[in-house]
mmCIF file with all atom_site columns, C-alpha atoms in Angstrom:
data_model
loop_
_atom_site.group_PDB
_atom_site.id
_atom_site.type_symbol
_atom_site.label_atom_id
_atom_site.label_alt_id
_atom_site.label_comp_id
_atom_site.label_asym_id
_atom_site.label_entity_id
_atom_site.label_seq_id
_atom_site.pdbx_PDB_ins_code
_atom_site.Cartn_x
_atom_site.Cartn_y
_atom_site.Cartn_z
_atom_site.occupancy
_atom_site.B_iso_or_equiv
_atom_site.pdbx_formal_charge
_atom_site.auth_seq_id
_atom_site.auth_comp_id
_atom_site.auth_asym_id
_atom_site.auth_atom_id
_atom_site.pdbx_PDB_model_num
ATOM 1   C CA . MET A 1 1   ? 4.708   -21.204 -8.733  1.00 77.00 ? 219 MET A CA 1
ATOM 2   C CA . ALA A 1 2   ? 1.771   -18.827 -8.937  1.00 84.00 ? 220 ALA A CA 1
ATOM 3   C CA . LEU A 1 3   ? 1.347   -15.687 -10.986 1.00 91.00 ? 221 LEU A CA 1
ATOM 4   C CA . HIS A 1 4   ? 0.254   -12.645 -9.002  1.00 96.00 ? 222 HIS A CA 1
ATOM 5   C CA . ARG A 1 5   ? -0.740  -9.375  -10.611 1.00 98.00 ? 223 ARG A CA 1
ATOM 6   C CA . ILE A 1 6   ? -0.176  -6.598  -8.099  1.00 98.00 ? 224 ILE A CA 1
ATOM 7   C CA . LEU A 1 7   ? -1.158  -2.968  -8.361  1.00 98.00 ? 225 LEU A CA 1
ATOM 8   C CA . ILE A 1 8   ? 0.800   -0.426  -6.348  1.00 98.00 ? 226 ILE A CA 1
ATOM 9   C CA . VAL A 1 9   ? -1.262  2.672   -5.618  1.00 98.00 ? 227 VAL A CA 1
ATOM 10  C CA . ASN A 1 10  ? 1.198   5.354   -4.632  1.00 98.00 ? 228 ASN A CA 1
ATOM 11  C CA . SER A 1 11  ? 0.535   8.838   -3.328  1.00 97.00 ? 229 SER A CA 1
ATOM 12  C CA . PRO A 1 12  ? 3.648   10.900  -4.116  1.00 94.00 ? 230 PRO A CA 1
ATOM 13  C CA . TYR A 1 13  ? 2.713   13.938  -1.999  1.00 94.00 ? 231 TYR A CA 1
ATOM 14  C CA . TYR A 1 14  ? 6.135   13.495  -0.367  1.00 96.00 ? 232 TYR A CA 1
ATOM 15  C CA . GLN A 1 15  ? 7.839   12.138  -3.465  1.00 96.00 ? 233 GLN A CA 1
ATOM 16  C CA . HIS A 1 16  ? 11.197  11.177  -1.928  1.00 97.00 ? 234 HIS A CA 1
ATOM 17  C CA . ILE A 1 17  ? 9.398   9.149   0.736   1.00 98.00 ? 235 ILE A CA 1
ATOM 18  C CA . SER A 1 18  ? 6.934   7.468   -1.611  1.00 97.00 ? 236 SER A CA 1
ATOM 19  C CA . GLU A 1 19  ? 9.740   6.563   -4.022  1.00 98.00 ? 237 GLU A CA 1
ATOM 20  C CA . GLU A 1 20  ? 11.666  4.859   -1.223  1.00 98.00 ? 238 GLU A CA 1
ATOM 21  C CA . LEU A 1 21  ? 8.548   2.986   -0.094  1.00 98.00 ? 239 LEU A CA 1
ATOM 22  C CA . GLU A 1 22  ? 7.941   1.779   -3.636  1.00 98.00 ? 240 GLU A CA 1
ATOM 23  C CA . ALA A 1 23  ? 11.554  0.699   -4.018  1.00 98.00 ? 241 ALA A CA 1
ATOM 24  C CA . GLY A 1 24  ? 11.156  -1.418  -0.877  1.00 98.00 ? 242 GLY A CA 1
ATOM 25  C CA . VAL A 1 25  ? 8.006   -2.977  -2.328  1.00 98.00 ? 243 VAL A CA 1
ATOM 26  C CA . ARG A 1 26  ? 9.621   -3.733  -5.662  1.00 98.00 ? 244 ARG A CA 1
ATOM 27  C CA . ASP A 1 27  ? 12.762  -5.220  -4.068  1.00 98.00 ? 245 ASP A CA 1
ATOM 28  C CA . THR A 1 28  ? 10.617  -7.502  -1.927  1.00 98.00 ? 246 THR A CA 1
ATOM 29  C CA . LEU A 1 29  ? 8.346   -8.633  -4.748  1.00 98.00 ? 247 LEU A CA 1
ATOM 30  C CA . ALA A 1 30  ? 11.407  -9.383  -6.894  1.00 97.00 ? 248 ALA A CA 1
ATOM 31  C CA . GLU A 1 31  ? 12.588  -11.787 -4.162  1.00 96.00 ? 249 GLU A CA 1
ATOM 32  C CA . SER A 1 32  ? 9.323   -13.748 -4.231  1.00 94.00 ? 250 SER A CA 1
ATOM 33  C CA . GLU A 1 33  ? 9.320   -17.342 -5.396  1.00 92.00 ? 251 GLU A CA 1
ATOM 34  C CA . ASP A 1 34  ? 6.117   -16.589 -7.288  1.00 92.00 ? 252 ASP A CA 1
ATOM 35  C CA . GLU A 1 35  ? 5.926   -14.783 -10.603 1.00 95.00 ? 253 GLU A CA 1
ATOM 36  C CA . ILE A 1 36  ? 4.813   -11.211 -9.981  1.00 97.00 ? 254 ILE A CA 1
ATOM 37  C CA . GLU A 1 37  ? 3.540   -8.661  -12.490 1.00 97.00 ? 255 GLU A CA 1
ATOM 38  C CA . ILE A 1 38  ? 3.577   -5.145  -11.065 1.00 98.00 ? 256 ILE A CA 1
ATOM 39  C CA . GLU A 1 39  ? 1.904   -1.960  -12.184 1.00 98.00 ? 257 GLU A CA 1
ATOM 40  C CA . THR A 1 40  ? 1.983   1.389   -10.392 1.00 98.00 ? 258 THR A CA 1
ATOM 41  C CA . ILE A 1 41  ? -0.533  4.188   -10.515 1.00 98.00 ? 259 ILE A CA 1
ATOM 42  C CA . MET A 1 42  ? -0.221  7.548   -8.806  1.00 98.00 ? 260 MET A CA 1
ATOM 43  C CA . VAL A 1 43  ? -2.968  9.365   -6.939  1.00 98.00 ? 261 VAL A CA 1
ATOM 44  C CA . PRO A 1 44  ? -2.911  12.916  -5.523  1.00 96.00 ? 262 PRO A CA 1
ATOM 45  C CA . GLY A 1 45  ? -2.909  11.998  -1.836  1.00 96.00 ? 263 GLY A CA 1
ATOM 46  C CA . ALA A 1 46  ? -3.452  9.270   0.749   1.00 96.00 ? 264 ALA A CA 1
ATOM 47  C CA . PHE A 1 47  ? -7.146  10.095  0.896   1.00 96.00 ? 265 PHE A CA 1
ATOM 48  C CA . GLU A 1 48  ? -7.553  8.996   -2.741  1.00 97.00 ? 266 GLU A CA 1
ATOM 49  C CA . VAL A 1 49  ? -5.814  5.627   -2.358  1.00 98.00 ? 267 VAL A CA 1
ATOM 50  C CA . PRO A 1 50  ? -8.901  3.614   -1.292  1.00 98.00 ? 268 PRO A CA 1
ATOM 51  C CA . GLY A 1 51  ? -10.989 5.023   -4.131  1.00 98.00 ? 269 GLY A CA 1
ATOM 52  C CA . ALA A 1 52  ? -8.345  4.143   -6.686  1.00 98.00 ? 270 ALA A CA 1
ATOM 53  C CA . ILE A 1 53  ? -8.083  0.593   -5.345  1.00 98.00 ? 271 ILE A CA 1
ATOM 54  C CA . ALA A 1 54  ? -11.866 0.229   -5.426  1.00 98.00 ? 272 ALA A CA 1
ATOM 55  C CA . MET A 1 55  ? -11.976 1.334   -9.074  1.00 98.00 ? 273 MET A CA 1
ATOM 56  C CA . ALA A 1 56  ? -9.074  -0.940  -9.978  1.00 98.00 ? 274 ALA A CA 1
ATOM 57  C CA . ALA A 1 57  ? -10.696 -3.890  -8.207  1.00 98.00 ? 275 ALA A CA 1
ATOM 58  C CA . ASP A 1 58  ? -13.808 -3.436  -10.330 1.00 97.00 ? 276 ASP A CA 1
ATOM 59  C CA . SER A 1 59  ? -11.703 -4.133  -13.407 1.00 97.00 ? 277 SER A CA 1
ATOM 60  C CA . GLY A 1 60  ? -10.679 -7.576  -12.176 1.00 95.00 ? 278 GLY A CA 1
ATOM 61  C CA . ARG A 1 61  ? -7.163  -7.101  -13.541 1.00 97.00 ? 279 ARG A CA 1
ATOM 62  C CA . TRP A 1 62  ? -5.240  -7.446  -10.280 1.00 97.00 ? 280 TRP A CA 1
ATOM 63  C CA . ASP A 1 63  ? -4.956  -10.061 -7.572  1.00 97.00 ? 281 ASP A CA 1
ATOM 64  C CA . GLY A 1 64  ? -3.534  -7.807  -4.874  1.00 98.00 ? 282 GLY A CA 1
ATOM 65  C CA . TYR A 1 65  ? -2.926  -4.187  -4.022  1.00 98.00 ? 283 TYR A CA 1
ATOM 66  C CA . ILE A 1 66  ? -0.303  -2.216  -2.160  1.00 98.00 ? 284 ILE A CA 1
ATOM 67  C CA . ALA A 1 67  ? -1.259  1.171   -0.754  1.00 98.00 ? 285 ALA A CA 1
ATOM 68  C CA . LEU A 1 68  ? 1.630   3.609   -0.361  1.00 98.00 ? 286 LEU A CA 1
ATOM 69  C CA . GLY A 1 69  ? 1.900   7.163   0.859   1.00 97.00 ? 287 GLY A CA 1
ATOM 70  C CA . CYS A 1 70  ? 2.844   9.377   3.733   1.00 97.00 ? 288 CYS A CA 1
ATOM 71  C CA . VAL A 1 71  ? 0.875   11.743  5.922   1.00 96.00 ? 289 VAL A CA 1
ATOM 72  C CA . ILE A 1 72  ? 2.854   14.057  8.184   1.00 96.00 ? 290 ILE A CA 1
ATOM 73  C CA . ARG A 1 73  ? 1.089   15.820  11.039  1.00 94.00 ? 291 ARG A CA 1
ATOM 74  C CA . GLY A 1 74  ? 0.592   19.520  10.463  1.00 87.00 ? 292 GLY A CA 1
ATOM 75  C CA . GLU A 1 75  ? -0.943  22.311  12.466  1.00 87.00 ? 293 GLU A CA 1
ATOM 76  C CA . THR A 1 76  ? -4.587  21.410  11.802  1.00 86.00 ? 294 THR A CA 1
ATOM 77  C CA . SER A 1 77  ? -6.899  18.431  12.252  1.00 88.00 ? 295 SER A CA 1
ATOM 78  C CA . HIS A 1 78  ? -6.598  17.619  8.538   1.00 87.00 ? 296 HIS A CA 1
ATOM 79  C CA . TYR A 1 79  ? -3.990  14.964  9.456   1.00 89.00 ? 297 TYR A CA 1
ATOM 80  C CA . ASP A 1 80  ? -6.478  13.071  11.622  1.00 89.00 ? 298 ASP A CA 1
ATOM 81  C CA . TYR A 1 81  ? -9.134  12.990  8.918   1.00 92.00 ? 299 TYR A CA 1
ATOM 82  C CA . VAL A 1 82  ? -6.787  11.883  6.152   1.00 92.00 ? 300 VAL A CA 1
ATOM 83  C CA . CYS A 1 83  ? -5.154  9.174   8.280   1.00 91.00 ? 301 CYS A CA 1
ATOM 84  C CA . GLY A 1 84  ? -8.382  7.827   9.698   1.00 93.00 ? 302 GLY A CA 1
ATOM 85  C CA . GLU A 1 85  ? -10.438 7.883   6.542   1.00 95.00 ? 303 GLU A CA 1
ATOM 86  C CA . SER A 1 86  ? -7.755  6.408   4.274   1.00 96.00 ? 304 SER A CA 1
ATOM 87  C CA . ALA A 1 87  ? -7.172  3.576   6.756   1.00 97.00 ? 305 ALA A CA 1
ATOM 88  C CA . ARG A 1 88  ? -10.920 3.046   7.204   1.00 97.00 ? 306 ARG A CA 1
ATOM 89  C CA . GLY A 1 89  ? -11.437 2.961   3.430   1.00 97.00 ? 307 GLY A CA 1
ATOM 90  C CA . LEU A 1 90  ? -8.732  0.362   2.940   1.00 98.00 ? 308 LEU A CA 1
ATOM 91  C CA . MET A 1 91  ? -9.993  -1.760  5.826   1.00 98.00 ? 309 MET A CA 1
ATOM 92  C CA . ARG A 1 92  ? -13.490 -1.635  4.386   1.00 98.00 ? 310 ARG A CA 1
ATOM 93  C CA . LEU A 1 93  ? -12.202 -2.851  1.006   1.00 98.00 ? 311 LEU A CA 1
ATOM 94  C CA . ALA A 1 94  ? -10.249 -5.650  2.646   1.00 97.00 ? 312 ALA A CA 1
ATOM 95  C CA . THR A 1 95  ? -13.116 -6.866  4.812   1.00 96.00 ? 313 THR A CA 1
ATOM 96  C CA . GLU A 1 96  ? -16.155 -6.246  2.627   1.00 96.00 ? 314 GLU A CA 1
ATOM 97  C CA . ARG A 1 97  ? -14.667 -7.038  -0.771  1.00 96.00 ? 315 ARG A CA 1
ATOM 98  C CA . ARG A 1 98  ? -12.065 -9.544  0.417   1.00 95.00 ? 316 ARG A CA 1
ATOM 99  C CA . LEU A 1 99  ? -9.221  -7.700  -1.292  1.00 97.00 ? 317 LEU A CA 1
ATOM 100 C CA . ALA A 1 100 ? -5.600  -8.548  -0.528  1.00 98.00 ? 318 ALA A CA 1
ATOM 101 C CA . ILE A 1 101 ? -4.139  -5.177  0.443   1.00 98.00 ? 319 ILE A CA 1
ATOM 102 C CA . GLY A 1 102 ? -0.718  -4.380  1.845   1.00 98.00 ? 320 GLY A CA 1
ATOM 103 C CA . TYR A 1 103 ? -0.895  -1.194  3.917   1.00 98.00 ? 321 TYR A CA 1
ATOM 104 C CA . GLY A 1 104 ? 2.082   1.102   3.428   1.00 98.00 ? 322 GLY A CA 1
ATOM 105 C CA . ILE A 1 105 ? 0.719   4.553   4.214   1.00 98.00 ? 323 ILE A CA 1
ATOM 106 C CA . LEU A 1 106 ? 2.972   6.121   6.807   1.00 98.00 ? 324 LEU A CA 1
ATOM 107 C CA . THR A 1 107 ? 1.300   8.313   9.422   1.00 96.00 ? 325 THR A CA 1
ATOM 108 C CA . VAL A 1 108 ? 4.000   10.212  11.266  1.00 97.00 ? 326 VAL A CA 1
ATOM 109 C CA . GLU A 1 109 ? 4.762   13.311  13.267  1.00 96.00 ? 327 GLU A CA 1
ATOM 110 C CA . ASN A 1 110 ? 7.635   14.583  11.110  1.00 97.00 ? 328 ASN A CA 1
ATOM 111 C CA . GLU A 1 111 ? 9.811   13.928  8.084   1.00 97.00 ? 329 GLU A CA 1
ATOM 112 C CA . ALA A 1 112 ? 12.575  12.248  10.120  1.00 98.00 ? 330 ALA A CA 1
ATOM 113 C CA . GLN A 1 113 ? 10.107  9.593   11.306  1.00 98.00 ? 331 GLN A CA 1
ATOM 114 C CA . ALA A 1 114 ? 8.853   9.117   7.752   1.00 98.00 ? 332 ALA A CA 1
ATOM 115 C CA . LEU A 1 115 ? 12.342  8.644   6.359   1.00 98.00 ? 333 LEU A CA 1
ATOM 116 C CA . ALA A 1 116 ? 13.279  6.182   9.099   1.00 98.00 ? 334 ALA A CA 1
ATOM 117 C CA . ARG A 1 117 ? 10.214  4.096   8.256   1.00 98.00 ? 335 ARG A CA 1
ATOM 118 C CA . ALA A 1 118 ? 10.547  4.358   4.479   1.00 98.00 ? 336 ALA A CA 1
ATOM 119 C CA . ARG A 1 119 ? 14.278  3.768   4.008   1.00 98.00 ? 337 ARG A CA 1
ATOM 120 C CA . ARG A 1 120 ? 15.187  0.268   2.909   1.00 98.00 ? 338 ARG A CA 1
ATOM 121 C CA . SER A 1 121 ? 18.241  0.464   5.169   1.00 97.00 ? 339 SER A CA 1
ATOM 122 C CA . GLU A 1 122 ? 16.060  1.147   8.200   1.00 97.00 ? 340 GLU A CA 1
ATOM 123 C CA . LYS A 1 123 ? 12.465  0.031   8.943   1.00 97.00 ? 341 LYS A CA 1
ATOM 124 C CA . ASN A 1 124 ? 11.571  -0.604  5.274   1.00 98.00 ? 342 ASN A CA 1
ATOM 125 C CA . LYS A 1 125 ? 7.795   -0.317  5.568   1.00 98.00 ? 343 LYS A CA 1
ATOM 126 C CA . GLY A 1 126 ? 7.550   -0.846  1.794   1.00 98.00 ? 344 GLY A CA 1
ATOM 127 C CA . ARG A 1 127 ? 8.846   -4.361  2.397   1.00 98.00 ? 345 ARG A CA 1
ATOM 128 C CA . ASP A 1 128 ? 6.299   -4.883  5.163   1.00 98.00 ? 346 ASP A CA 1
ATOM 129 C CA . ALA A 1 129 ? 3.451   -3.783  2.880   1.00 98.00 ? 347 ALA A CA 1
ATOM 130 C CA . ALA A 1 130 ? 4.603   -6.119  0.098   1.00 98.00 ? 348 ALA A CA 1
ATOM 131 C CA . LEU A 1 131 ? 4.897   -9.069  2.473   1.00 98.00 ? 349 LEU A CA 1
ATOM 132 C CA . ALA A 1 132 ? 1.449   -8.331  3.910   1.00 98.00 ? 350 ALA A CA 1
ATOM 133 C CA . CYS A 1 133 ? -0.064  -8.304  0.416   1.00 98.00 ? 351 CYS A CA 1
ATOM 134 C CA . LEU A 1 134 ? 1.574   -11.627 -0.462  1.00 97.00 ? 352 LEU A CA 1
ATOM 135 C CA . GLU A 1 135 ? 0.372   -13.232 2.776   1.00 97.00 ? 353 GLU A CA 1
ATOM 136 C CA . MET A 1 136 ? -3.167  -11.960 2.231   1.00 97.00 ? 354 MET A CA 1
ATOM 137 C CA . LEU A 1 137 ? -3.090  -13.383 -1.309  1.00 96.00 ? 355 LEU A CA 1
ATOM 138 C CA . LYS A 1 138 ? -2.294  -16.801 0.193   1.00 94.00 ? 356 LYS A CA 1
ATOM 139 C CA . LEU A 1 139 ? -5.156  -16.500 2.665   1.00 95.00 ? 357 LEU A CA 1
ATOM 140 C CA . ARG A 1 140 ? -7.518  -15.311 -0.036  1.00 92.00 ? 358 ARG A CA 1
ATOM 141 C CA . LYS A 1 141 ? -6.651  -18.313 -2.165  1.00 91.00 ? 359 LYS A CA 1
ATOM 142 C CA . LYS A 1 142 ? -7.259  -20.602 0.796   1.00 91.00 ? 360 LYS A CA 1
ATOM 143 C CA . PHE A 1 143 ? -10.576 -19.148 1.957   1.00 91.00 ? 361 PHE A CA 1
ATOM 144 C CA . VAL A 1 144 ? -12.252 -17.284 -0.931  1.00 79.00 ? 362 VAL A CA 1
ATOM 145 C CA . ARG A 1 145 ? -13.560 -19.235 -3.864  1.00 67.00 ? 363 ARG A CA 1
#
């Protein structure tokens, strides 16, 4: 049984959605056969998630990261920039720095879609992000020395 230290970086811009995503993450990690230590930090928005993970990674305190948040399309192109750049930033961290990151930032058209994806009784994307992080930790252990 391995010990994994996981940092959840949560953007509570839509607090009720981010709380449900985090609950899905925590439920899933609690079911793991491995020992998991979890810490959560909050950032202002999805755009700040990659920067926070980069800073946290520099500390060497965590083995894996879970990025959570929600971006709902509005009337301007701001949505496109936030979605694209937050995803690009996380992908860059995963590929260039070999970080194990579970991606749980919802990018949706409206609140109903966000709730359907966040709710543990529905699509439970928090669970998906936690499982992705755990799988990437296994791969990291296998390939990165």
